[in-house]
Amino acid sequence: MMIDAEQAGRDVRVEDLVVKVLGPCTMPTPLALRLGENALTFVGAADKVLLDDSLSARHAARWQGAGEGADPPAFELAGPRDRIFFDPARVRCGIVTCGGLCPGINNVIRGIVLELARGYGVRDVLGFRFGYEGLVARLARPPIALTEAFVEDIHHEGGTVLGSSRGSHDPAEVVDMLQSLGIGILFVIGGDGSMHGAMALVAEIERRGLTIAVVGVPKTIDNDIQYIDRSFGYLTAYSVADEVIRSAHVEAMGARDGIGLVKLMGRQSGFLACQAALANTDVDLVLIPELPAPLEGENGVLAYVEQVLDRNGHAVVVVAEGAAQDRIADQQLAERTDKSGNVRLKDVGVFLRDQITAHFRQAGREVTLKYIDPSYAIRSVPAVPSDSVFCWNMARHAVHAAMAGNTEVLVARWHGRFVHVPMALAIRSRKQVEPDGSLWMSVIEATGQPRRFG
């Protein structure tokens, strides 16, 4: 998937990409015998991956904070180092999964455990139950010992064997637990909110002068974390969504003036809706949070649906859950935020279903509308093979980063290479579909819909 690197690189300085380390790496890595010296990177000498790899950016010298001849902002390349910070025979690791479910979580858990055990000889790994709740002693969620035998088959199942939850907890209580259990490395598998929580833990760890690494593996079906090509589970999600859209298309074709309406995840970013529509080119209309969706008028959404029916005799509409929120009456909103602090969205799928039905009823035209909301079915499935490969690579690179003493960092792929991204940079802004970018232009070409309504 194409990322607008110029947009992503705006206001980013060289120092923003510097990764925190706990201290000097003094121990030889056990991977040297297993992988060979040529597979390792010398500590402090890792290659870099440019934030913006376009030639025009280099020629225009648009890098803020870099003088003439200075290197532009670039991410540190991930991978095994020749020396490590933690002693594999003594370090105890922990894994926690936070936020909503996503395909591939179990693959990442399994990958971390196996790389720790087989690559580094680390045998002491704990899995914390139900998100950050499992790191609060008073909530009595005993951790699970994650052995090779325990994780052997978990990648065949969706969800997370550790359970998950939303919401933050007192960093002091969480660090108390980490300290009492002797955790040296904590792997956090989660999205934007989870990484905010991880940074709060790092701040408390530093305040106490402790030596605990916190490394993130970004997880979001919305694919809205900045500075990553894609998050794990995203490819699986739009693959499953493609099957749902196919069903909606069949339903629409099975009736005179049939309409198939599919709501997909995407709170503030419409990547999943866009990519699913491109995977299935039977879609006539895509609505995303990044663009307004006025319903009424000759240039509105409802008029366009009518045009599609006149032309094709049926229509398929895909809408991201965060689209058209300003069009929906506030009465639908029961609570303002969820436990993660996210604004509770109004149900755009039900809203559009009712609005489309009412529009054609008023026009005296009988339509058959089938509405499908597959959100929970999509996020709970096992990862498809290509995502499984991606999960394994994310997991092993997270372990390499952690064993080298990196902290407050997440592992990501950028321009096709695995890199280290400081958490503070990753959560500074949310990645969104660019209204004039290549992804949205691809959608416009595939669906034939207007670039904008209204």
CSV table of C-alpha atoms in Angstrom, one decimal:
chain,number,residue,atom,x,y,z
A,1,MET,CA,0.0,0.0,0.0
A,2,MET,CA,1.3,3.4,-0.9
A,3,ILE,CA,2.1,5.9,1.9
A,4,ASP,CA,2.4,9.6,1.3
A,5,ALA,CA,5.9,10.0,2.7
A,6,GLU,CA,6.0,13.7,2.2
A,7,GLN,CA,2.9,14.1,4.3
A,8,ALA,CA,4.2,11.7,6.9
A,9,GLY,CA,7.5,13.5,7.1
A,10,ARG,CA,6.1,16.9,7.7
A,11,ASP,CA,7.6,18.5,10.9
A,12,VAL,CA,9.7,15.5,11.6
A,13,ARG,CA,13.3,16.1,12.6
A,14,VAL,CA,16.3,13.9,12.7
A,15,GLU,CA,16.3,13.7,16.5
A,16,ASP,CA,12.7,12.5,16.5
A,17,LEU,CA,13.8,9.2,15.1
A,18,VAL,CA,16.5,8.5,17.7
A,19,VAL,CA,15.7,5.3,19.6
A,20,LYS,CA,16.2,5.0,23.3
A,21,VAL,CA,18.6,2.4,24.7
A,22,LEU,CA,18.9,1.2,28.3
A,23,GLY,CA,22.7,1.0,28.2
A,24,PRO,CA,25.7,-0.4,26.4
A,25,CYS,CA,25.4,-3.8,24.8
A,26,THR,CA,28.3,-5.9,26.3
A,27,MET,CA,27.2,-9.5,25.8
A,28,PRO,CA,27.8,-11.4,22.6
A,29,THR,CA,24.6,-12.6,21.0
A,30,PRO,CA,23.9,-16.3,20.9
A,31,LEU,CA,22.5,-15.7,17.4
A,32,ALA,CA,26.1,-15.5,16.0
A,33,LEU,CA,26.5,-19.2,16.0
A,34,ARG,CA,23.0,-19.9,14.7
A,35,LEU,CA,22.8,-17.2,11.9
A,36,GLY,CA,26.4,-16.5,11.2
A,37,GLU,CA,28.3,-13.2,11.6
A,38,ASN,CA,27.2,-11.8,8.2
A,39,ALA,CA,23.5,-11.9,9.4
A,40,LEU,CA,24.2,-9.6,12.3
A,41,THR,CA,24.4,-5.8,12.5
A,42,PHE,CA,27.1,-4.2,14.6
A,43,VAL,CA,25.6,-2.3,17.6
A,44,GLY,CA,25.4,1.4,16.8
A,45,ALA,CA,26.1,0.8,13.1
A,46,ALA,CA,22.7,-0.2,11.8
A,47,ASP,CA,21.8,1.0,8.4
A,48,LYS,CA,19.0,3.6,8.0
A,49,VAL,CA,15.8,3.8,6.0
A,50,LEU,CA,14.9,7.2,4.8
A,51,LEU,CA,11.7,8.7,6.1
A,52,ASP,CA,10.9,10.1,2.7
A,53,ASP,CA,12.7,8.1,0.0
A,54,SER,CA,11.6,10.2,-3.0
A,55,LEU,CA,14.2,11.8,-5.1
A,56,SER,CA,12.2,15.1,-5.2
A,57,ALA,CA,12.4,15.4,-1.5
A,58,ARG,CA,16.2,15.0,-1.5
A,59,HIS,CA,16.6,17.6,-4.3
A,60,ALA,CA,14.2,20.1,-2.7
A,61,ALA,CA,16.1,19.8,0.7
A,62,ARG,CA,12.8,20.0,2.6
A,63,TRP,CA,14.2,18.3,5.8
A,64,GLN,CA,13.7,20.6,8.7
A,65,GLY,CA,16.5,20.8,11.2
A,66,ALA,CA,19.1,19.4,8.8
A,67,GLY,CA,21.7,21.7,7.4
A,68,GLU,CA,23.4,21.4,4.0
A,69,GLY,CA,25.1,18.1,3.7
A,70,ALA,CA,23.4,16.7,6.8
A,71,ASP,CA,21.6,13.4,6.7
A,72,PRO,CA,17.8,13.6,6.3
A,73,PRO,CA,15.5,11.9,8.9
A,74,ALA,CA,15.8,8.1,8.7
A,75,PHE,CA,14.7,5.1,10.7
A,76,GLU,CA,17.1,2.7,12.3
A,77,LEU,CA,17.0,-0.6,10.4
A,78,ALA,CA,15.7,-3.5,12.6
A,79,GLY,CA,17.4,-6.9,12.9
A,80,PRO,CA,19.7,-8.9,15.1
A,81,ARG,CA,22.7,-7.1,16.7
A,82,ASP,CA,26.2,-8.6,17.2
A,83,ARG,CA,26.0,-7.7,21.0
A,84,ILE,CA,23.0,-7.6,23.3
A,85,PHE,CA,22.1,-5.8,26.5
A,86,PHE,CA,20.2,-8.5,28.4
A,87,ASP,CA,21.6,-11.8,29.7
A,88,PRO,CA,19.3,-14.5,28.1
A,89,ALA,CA,19.9,-16.8,31.0
A,90,ARG,CA,18.6,-14.3,33.5
A,91,VAL,CA,16.1,-12.0,31.8
A,92,ARG,CA,12.4,-12.6,32.4
A,93,CYS,CA,10.0,-11.3,29.7
A,94,GLY,CA,6.3,-10.4,29.7
A,95,ILE,CA,3.8,-10.1,26.9
A,96,VAL,CA,0.5,-8.2,27.0
A,97,THR,CA,-2.2,-7.7,24.4
A,98,CYS,CA,-4.4,-4.7,24.6
A,99,GLY,CA,-7.4,-3.1,22.8
A,100,GLY,CA,-9.7,-4.8,20.3
A,101,LEU,CA,-9.1,-8.1,18.7
A,102,CYS,CA,-7.3,-8.4,15.4
A,103,PRO,CA,-6.2,-11.3,13.2
A,104,GLY,CA,-2.7,-12.4,13.9
A,105,ILE,CA,-2.3,-11.6,17.6
A,106,ASN,CA,-1.7,-15.2,18.5
A,107,ASN,CA,0.9,-15.4,15.7
A,108,VAL,CA,2.8,-12.5,17.2
A,109,ILE,CA,2.6,-14.0,20.7
A,110,ARG,CA,3.9,-17.3,19.4
A,111,GLY,CA,6.6,-15.6,17.3
A,112,ILE,CA,7.9,-13.7,20.3
A,113,VAL,CA,8.0,-16.8,22.6
A,114,LEU,CA,9.7,-18.9,19.9
A,115,GLU,CA,12.3,-16.3,19.0
A,116,LEU,CA,13.2,-15.7,22.7
A,117,ALA,CA,13.5,-19.5,23.3
A,118,ARG,CA,15.1,-20.8,20.2
A,119,GLY,CA,17.1,-17.7,19.2
A,120,TYR,CA,18.3,-16.5,22.5
A,121,GLY,CA,17.7,-19.3,25.0
A,122,VAL,CA,15.2,-17.2,27.1
A,123,ARG,CA,12.9,-19.6,28.8
A,124,ASP,CA,11.1,-17.4,31.3
A,125,VAL,CA,8.2,-15.6,29.6
A,126,LEU,CA,4.9,-14.6,31.2
A,127,GLY,CA,1.7,-13.7,29.5
A,128,PHE,CA,-0.4,-11.1,31.2
A,129,ARG,CA,-4.2,-11.6,31.1
A,130,PHE,CA,-6.8,-9.2,29.7
A,131,GLY,CA,-4.6,-6.3,28.7
A,132,TYR,CA,-3.1,-3.9,31.3
A,133,GLU,CA,-5.6,-5.3,33.8
A,134,GLY,CA,-3.3,-8.3,34.1
A,135,LEU,CA,-0.5,-6.0,35.3
A,136,VAL,CA,-2.5,-4.7,38.3
A,137,ALA,CA,-2.0,-6.8,41.4
A,138,ARG,CA,-5.3,-5.9,43.1
A,139,LEU,CA,-7.3,-7.2,40.1
A,140,ALA,CA,-6.0,-10.7,40.6
A,141,ARG,CA,-5.3,-11.8,37.1
A,142,PRO,CA,-2.5,-14.3,37.5
A,143,PRO,CA,-0.1,-14.4,34.5
A,144,ILE,CA,0.4,-17.5,32.3
A,145,ALA,CA,3.8,-19.2,31.7
A,146,LEU,CA,4.3,-19.0,28.0
A,147,THR,CA,6.3,-22.0,27.0
A,148,GLU,CA,7.0,-23.4,23.5
A,149,ALA,CA,4.5,-26.2,24.2
A,150,PHE,CA,1.8,-23.6,25.3
A,151,VAL,CA,2.1,-21.6,22.1
A,152,GLU,CA,2.6,-24.5,19.7
A,153,ASP,CA,-0.8,-24.4,18.0
A,154,ILE,CA,-2.2,-21.0,19.0
A,155,HIS,CA,-1.6,-19.4,15.6
A,156,HIS,CA,-4.3,-21.6,14.1
A,157,GLU,CA,-6.9,-19.7,16.2
A,158,GLY,CA,-8.2,-16.1,16.0
A,159,GLY,CA,-8.3,-13.7,18.9
A,160,THR,CA,-5.7,-13.8,21.7
A,161,VAL,CA,-5.0,-16.6,24.2
A,162,LEU,CA,-4.1,-13.9,26.7
A,163,GLY,CA,-7.4,-12.0,26.5
A,164,SER,CA,-7.5,-8.3,26.0
A,165,SER,CA,-9.2,-5.2,27.4
A,166,ARG,CA,-9.4,-1.5,26.8
A,167,GLY,CA,-8.5,1.3,29.2
A,168,SER,CA,-5.5,2.6,31.1
A,169,HIS,CA,-4.4,1.8,34.6
A,170,ASP,CA,-2.2,3.6,37.1
A,171,PRO,CA,1.4,3.3,35.7
A,172,ALA,CA,2.7,3.1,39.3
A,173,GLU,CA,0.6,0.0,39.9
A,174,VAL,CA,1.7,-1.6,36.7
A,175,VAL,CA,5.4,-1.0,37.3
A,176,ASP,CA,5.0,-2.3,40.8
A,177,MET,CA,3.9,-5.6,39.2
A,178,LEU,CA,6.7,-5.6,36.7
A,179,GLN,CA,9.2,-4.9,39.5
A,180,SER,CA,7.8,-7.5,41.8
A,181,LEU,CA,7.9,-10.2,39.1
A,182,GLY,CA,11.4,-9.2,38.0
A,183,ILE,CA,10.3,-8.4,34.4
A,184,GLY,CA,13.2,-7.1,32.3
A,185,ILE,CA,11.4,-6.8,29.0
A,186,LEU,CA,7.7,-6.1,28.3
A,187,PHE,CA,6.3,-6.6,24.9
A,188,VAL,CA,3.1,-4.6,24.3
A,189,ILE,CA,0.9,-5.7,21.4
A,190,GLY,CA,-1.7,-3.0,20.7
A,191,GLY,CA,-2.7,0.1,18.9
A,192,ASP,CA,-2.5,3.9,19.5
A,193,GLY,CA,-4.0,3.8,23.0
A,194,SER,CA,-1.9,0.9,24.1
A,195,MET,CA,1.3,2.7,23.0
A,196,HIS,CA,0.2,5.8,25.0
A,197,GLY,CA,0.0,3.4,28.0
A,198,ALA,CA,3.4,1.9,27.2
A,199,MET,CA,4.9,5.4,27.1
A,200,ALA,CA,3.4,6.1,30.5
A,201,LEU,CA,5.0,2.9,31.8
A,202,VAL,CA,8.4,4.0,30.4
A,203,ALA,CA,8.1,7.3,32.2
A,204,GLU,CA,7.4,5.6,35.5
A,205,ILE,CA,10.3,3.1,34.9
A,206,GLU,CA,12.7,5.9,34.2
A,207,ARG,CA,11.5,7.8,37.3
A,208,ARG,CA,12.4,4.8,39.4
A,209,GLY,CA,15.7,4.3,37.7
A,210,LEU,CA,14.7,0.7,36.7
A,211,THR,CA,16.2,-1.3,33.8
A,212,ILE,CA,13.1,-2.5,32.0
A,213,ALA,CA,12.7,-2.4,28.2
A,214,VAL,CA,9.2,-1.7,26.7
A,215,VAL,CA,8.9,-2.7,23.0
A,216,GLY,CA,5.7,-2.4,21.0
A,217,VAL,CA,4.2,-4.4,18.2
A,218,PRO,CA,1.6,-2.2,16.5
A,219,LYS,CA,-1.9,-3.7,16.1
A,220,THR,CA,-4.8,-2.0,14.4
A,221,ILE,CA,-7.3,-3.2,11.8
A,222,ASP,CA,-7.8,0.5,10.9
A,223,ASN,CA,-4.1,0.6,9.8
A,224,ASP,CA,-4.1,4.1,11.3
A,225,ILE,CA,-0.8,4.1,13.1
A,226,GLN,CA,1.6,6.6,11.6
A,227,TYR,CA,5.0,5.6,10.1
A,228,ILE,CA,4.2,2.0,9.3
A,229,ASP,CA,3.4,0.7,5.8
A,230,ARG,CA,0.7,-1.6,7.3
A,231,SER,CA,-0.1,-3.2,10.6
A,232,PHE,CA,-0.5,-6.9,11.1
A,233,GLY,CA,-4.0,-8.3,10.6
A,234,TYR,CA,-4.9,-5.6,8.1
A,235,LEU,CA,-4.3,-7.7,5.1
A,236,THR,CA,-6.4,-10.5,6.6
A,237,ALA,CA,-9.2,-8.0,7.5
A,238,TYR,CA,-9.6,-6.7,4.0
A,239,SER,CA,-9.3,-10.2,2.6
A,240,VAL,CA,-12.3,-11.3,4.7
A,241,ALA,CA,-14.1,-8.0,3.9
A,242,ASP,CA,-13.7,-8.9,0.2
A,243,GLU,CA,-15.8,-12.0,0.8
A,244,VAL,CA,-18.4,-10.0,2.6
A,245,ILE,CA,-18.6,-7.5,-0.2
A,246,ARG,CA,-19.0,-10.3,-2.7
A,247,SER,CA,-22.0,-11.6,-0.7
A,248,ALA,CA,-23.5,-8.1,-0.7
A,249,HIS,CA,-23.0,-7.9,-4.5
A,250,VAL,CA,-24.8,-11.2,-5.0
A,251,GLU,CA,-27.7,-10.0,-2.8
A,252,ALA,CA,-27.9,-6.8,-4.7
A,253,MET,CA,-28.0,-8.5,-8.1
A,254,GLY,CA,-30.6,-10.9,-6.9
A,255,ALA,CA,-33.3,-8.2,-6.7
A,256,ARG,CA,-34.6,-5.5,-8.9
A,257,ASP,CA,-33.0,-2.2,-7.7
A,258,GLY,CA,-31.1,-4.2,-5.1
A,259,ILE,CA,-28.7,-2.4,-2.8
A,260,GLY,CA,-25.9,-4.1,-0.8
A,261,LEU,CA,-24.7,-2.0,2.1
A,262,VAL,CA,-21.6,-3.1,4.0
A,263,LYS,CA,-20.1,-1.3,7.1
A,264,LEU,CA,-16.4,-1.9,7.9
A,265,MET,CA,-14.2,-0.8,10.7
A,266,GLY,CA,-12.4,2.6,10.4
A,267,ARG,CA,-13.0,5.1,13.1
A,268,GLN,CA,-10.9,8.0,11.8
A,269,SER,CA,-9.2,6.4,8.8
A,270,GLY,CA,-10.8,4.7,5.8
A,271,PHE,CA,-8.0,2.4,4.8
A,272,LEU,CA,-9.9,-0.8,5.3
A,273,ALA,CA,-12.9,0.3,3.4
A,274,CYS,CA,-10.7,1.6,0.5
A,275,GLN,CA,-8.5,-1.5,0.3
A,276,ALA,CA,-11.5,-3.9,0.5
A,277,ALA,CA,-13.2,-2.0,-2.3
A,278,LEU,CA,-10.1,-2.3,-4.4
A,279,ALA,CA,-9.8,-6.0,-3.6
A,280,ASN,CA,-13.4,-6.4,-4.8
A,281,THR,CA,-14.1,-4.1,-7.8
A,282,ASP,CA,-17.9,-4.6,-7.7
A,283,VAL,CA,-18.2,-1.7,-5.2
A,284,ASP,CA,-20.0,1.4,-6.6
A,285,LEU,CA,-19.5,3.8,-3.6
A,286,VAL,CA,-17.1,4.1,-0.7
A,287,LEU,CA,-17.6,6.5,2.1
A,288,ILE,CA,-14.7,7.2,4.5
A,289,PRO,CA,-14.2,9.5,7.6
A,290,GLU,CA,-11.7,11.7,5.8
A,291,LEU,CA,-14.2,13.1,3.3
A,292,PRO,CA,-17.6,14.8,3.9
A,293,ALA,CA,-20.7,12.8,2.8
A,294,PRO,CA,-23.7,15.1,2.3
A,295,LEU,CA,-26.7,13.0,1.6
A,296,GLU,CA,-29.2,15.4,0.1
A,297,GLY,CA,-29.1,17.5,-3.1
A,298,GLU,CA,-28.3,16.7,-6.7
A,299,ASN,CA,-24.7,16.2,-5.9
A,300,GLY,CA,-25.3,14.2,-2.7
A,301,VAL,CA,-24.8,10.6,-1.8
A,302,LEU,CA,-28.5,9.6,-2.2
A,303,ALA,CA,-28.7,11.1,-5.7
A,304,TYR,CA,-25.6,9.2,-6.7
A,305,VAL,CA,-27.0,5.9,-5.5
A,306,GLU,CA,-30.1,6.6,-7.6
A,307,GLN,CA,-27.9,7.2,-10.6
A,308,VAL,CA,-26.1,3.8,-10.0
A,309,LEU,CA,-29.4,2.0,-9.8
A,310,ASP,CA,-30.6,3.7,-13.1
A,311,ARG,CA,-27.4,2.6,-14.8
A,312,ASN,CA,-26.8,-0.9,-13.4
A,313,GLY,CA,-30.0,-2.0,-11.7
A,314,HIS,CA,-28.2,-2.6,-8.5
A,315,ALA,CA,-25.6,-0.9,-6.2
A,316,VAL,CA,-23.0,-1.9,-3.7
A,317,VAL,CA,-22.0,0.6,-1.0
A,318,VAL,CA,-19.1,0.3,1.5
A,319,VAL,CA,-18.9,2.7,4.4
A,320,ALA,CA,-16.3,3.0,7.1
A,321,GLU,CA,-17.7,3.2,10.6
A,322,GLY,CA,-16.4,6.7,11.2
A,323,ALA,CA,-17.9,8.2,8.1
A,324,ALA,CA,-20.8,10.8,8.0
A,325,GLN,CA,-20.8,11.2,11.8
A,326,ASP,CA,-21.8,14.9,11.4
A,327,ARG,CA,-24.9,13.8,9.6
A,328,ILE,CA,-26.3,11.6,12.3
A,329,ALA,CA,-28.5,13.0,15.1
A,330,ASP,CA,-26.8,13.1,18.5
A,331,GLN,CA,-29.6,11.1,20.1
A,332,GLN,CA,-27.9,7.9,18.9
A,333,LEU,CA,-24.9,8.7,21.1
A,334,ALA,CA,-25.3,7.0,24.5
A,335,GLU,CA,-21.9,7.7,26.0
A,336,ARG,CA,-19.2,10.1,24.8
A,337,THR,CA,-16.1,7.9,25.1
A,338,ASP,CA,-15.1,4.3,25.7
A,339,LYS,CA,-12.6,3.0,28.2
A,340,SER,CA,-9.7,3.8,25.8
A,341,GLY,CA,-10.9,7.4,25.5
A,342,ASN,CA,-12.1,7.0,22.0
A,343,VAL,CA,-15.3,9.0,21.0
A,344,ARG,CA,-18.2,6.6,20.8
A,345,LEU,CA,-19.3,6.5,17.2
A,346,LYS,CA,-22.9,6.8,16.0
A,347,ASP,CA,-24.0,3.8,13.9
A,348,VAL,CA,-23.5,5.0,10.3
A,349,GLY,CA,-24.5,1.7,8.9
A,350,VAL,CA,-28.0,1.7,10.4
A,351,PHE,CA,-28.3,5.4,9.7
A,352,LEU,CA,-27.5,5.0,6.0
A,353,ARG,CA,-29.8,2.0,5.7
A,354,ASP,CA,-32.7,4.0,7.0
A,355,GLN,CA,-31.8,7.1,5.0
A,356,ILE,CA,-31.5,5.2,1.7
A,357,THR,CA,-34.7,3.3,2.4
A,358,ALA,CA,-36.6,6.5,3.3
A,359,HIS,CA,-35.3,8.4,0.2
A,360,PHE,CA,-36.5,5.8,-2.3
A,361,ARG,CA,-39.8,5.3,-0.5
A,362,GLN,CA,-40.4,9.0,-0.7
A,363,ALA,CA,-39.5,8.9,-4.4
A,364,GLY,CA,-42.0,6.1,-4.9
A,365,ARG,CA,-39.3,3.6,-6.0
A,366,GLU,CA,-39.2,0.2,-4.4
A,367,VAL,CA,-35.7,-1.0,-3.5
A,368,THR,CA,-34.4,-4.1,-1.8
A,369,LEU,CA,-31.6,-3.2,0.6
A,370,LYS,CA,-29.5,-5.8,2.4
A,371,TYR,CA,-27.3,-4.4,5.2
A,372,ILE,CA,-24.3,-6.3,6.5
A,373,ASP,CA,-22.1,-5.4,9.5
A,374,PRO,CA,-19.3,-8.0,9.7
A,375,SER,CA,-17.0,-6.1,12.0
A,376,TYR,CA,-16.6,-8.6,14.8
A,377,ALA,CA,-16.5,-11.6,12.4
A,378,ILE,CA,-13.6,-9.9,10.6
A,379,ARG,CA,-11.5,-9.1,13.5
A,380,SER,CA,-11.8,-12.5,15.2
A,381,VAL,CA,-10.5,-14.8,12.3
A,382,PRO,CA,-7.1,-16.4,12.1
A,383,ALA,CA,-4.5,-14.6,10.0
A,384,VAL,CA,-4.2,-15.5,6.3
A,385,PRO,CA,-0.8,-17.0,5.2
A,386,SER,CA,0.7,-13.7,4.0
A,387,ASP,CA,-0.2,-12.0,7.3
A,388,SER,CA,1.2,-15.0,9.2
A,389,VAL,CA,4.6,-14.4,7.6
A,390,PHE,CA,4.3,-10.7,8.4
A,391,CYS,CA,3.4,-11.4,12.1
A,392,TRP,CA,6.5,-13.7,12.4
A,393,ASN,CA,8.8,-11.0,11.1
A,394,MET,CA,7.3,-8.4,13.4
A,395,ALA,CA,7.7,-10.7,16.3
A,396,ARG,CA,11.3,-11.7,15.7
A,397,HIS,CA,12.4,-8.1,15.1
A,398,ALA,CA,10.6,-7.0,18.3
A,399,VAL,CA,12.7,-9.6,20.2
A,400,HIS,CA,15.9,-8.4,18.5
A,401,ALA,CA,15.2,-4.8,19.5
A,402,ALA,CA,14.4,-5.7,23.1
A,403,MET,CA,17.4,-8.0,23.6
A,404,ALA,CA,19.6,-5.1,22.4
A,405,GLY,CA,18.2,-2.9,25.1
A,406,ASN,CA,16.0,-0.7,23.0
A,407,THR,CA,13.0,0.8,24.7
A,408,GLU,CA,9.9,3.0,24.1
A,409,VAL,CA,10.1,1.8,20.5
A,410,LEU,CA,7.9,-0.2,18.2
A,411,VAL,CA,8.8,-2.4,15.3
A,412,ALA,CA,7.3,-1.4,11.9
A,413,ARG,CA,7.8,-1.9,8.2
A,414,TRP,CA,8.6,1.3,6.2
A,415,HIS,CA,9.3,1.3,2.5
A,416,GLY,CA,9.4,-2.5,2.6
A,417,ARG,CA,12.1,-2.7,5.4
A,418,PHE,CA,11.6,-3.5,9.0
A,419,VAL,CA,12.7,-0.5,11.2
A,420,HIS,CA,12.6,0.9,14.8
A,421,VAL,CA,10.1,3.7,15.3
A,422,PRO,CA,10.1,5.7,18.5
A,423,MET,CA,6.7,5.4,20.2
A,424,ALA,CA,6.4,9.2,20.7
A,425,LEU,CA,6.7,9.7,16.9
A,426,ALA,CA,4.3,6.9,16.0
A,427,ILE,CA,1.5,8.3,18.2
A,428,ARG,CA,2.1,12.0,17.4
A,429,SER,CA,-0.5,11.9,14.7
A,430,ARG,CA,-3.0,9.5,13.1
A,431,LYS,CA,-2.5,8.1,9.6
A,432,GLN,CA,-5.4,8.9,7.3
A,433,VAL,CA,-6.3,8.5,3.7
A,434,GLU,CA,-5.1,11.5,1.7
A,435,PRO,CA,-8.1,12.9,-0.3
A,436,ASP,CA,-5.7,13.7,-3.2
A,437,GLY,CA,-3.4,10.7,-2.6
A,438,SER,CA,-2.9,7.6,-4.8
A,439,LEU,CA,-5.0,5.3,-2.6
A,440,TRP,CA,-8.2,7.5,-2.9
A,441,MET,CA,-7.6,8.1,-6.6
A,442,SER,CA,-7.4,4.3,-7.0
A,443,VAL,CA,-10.8,4.0,-5.3
A,444,ILE,CA,-12.3,6.7,-7.5
A,445,GLU,CA,-11.1,5.0,-10.6
A,446,ALA,CA,-12.4,1.6,-9.4
A,447,THR,CA,-15.8,2.7,-8.3
A,448,GLY,CA,-16.5,5.6,-10.7
A,449,GLN,CA,-17.9,7.7,-7.9
A,450,PRO,CA,-17.2,11.5,-7.7
A,451,ARG,CA,-14.0,12.6,-5.9
A,452,ARG,CA,-16.2,14.5,-3.4
A,453,PHE,CA,-19.9,14.9,-2.8
A,454,GLY,CA,-21.8,18.1,-2.3
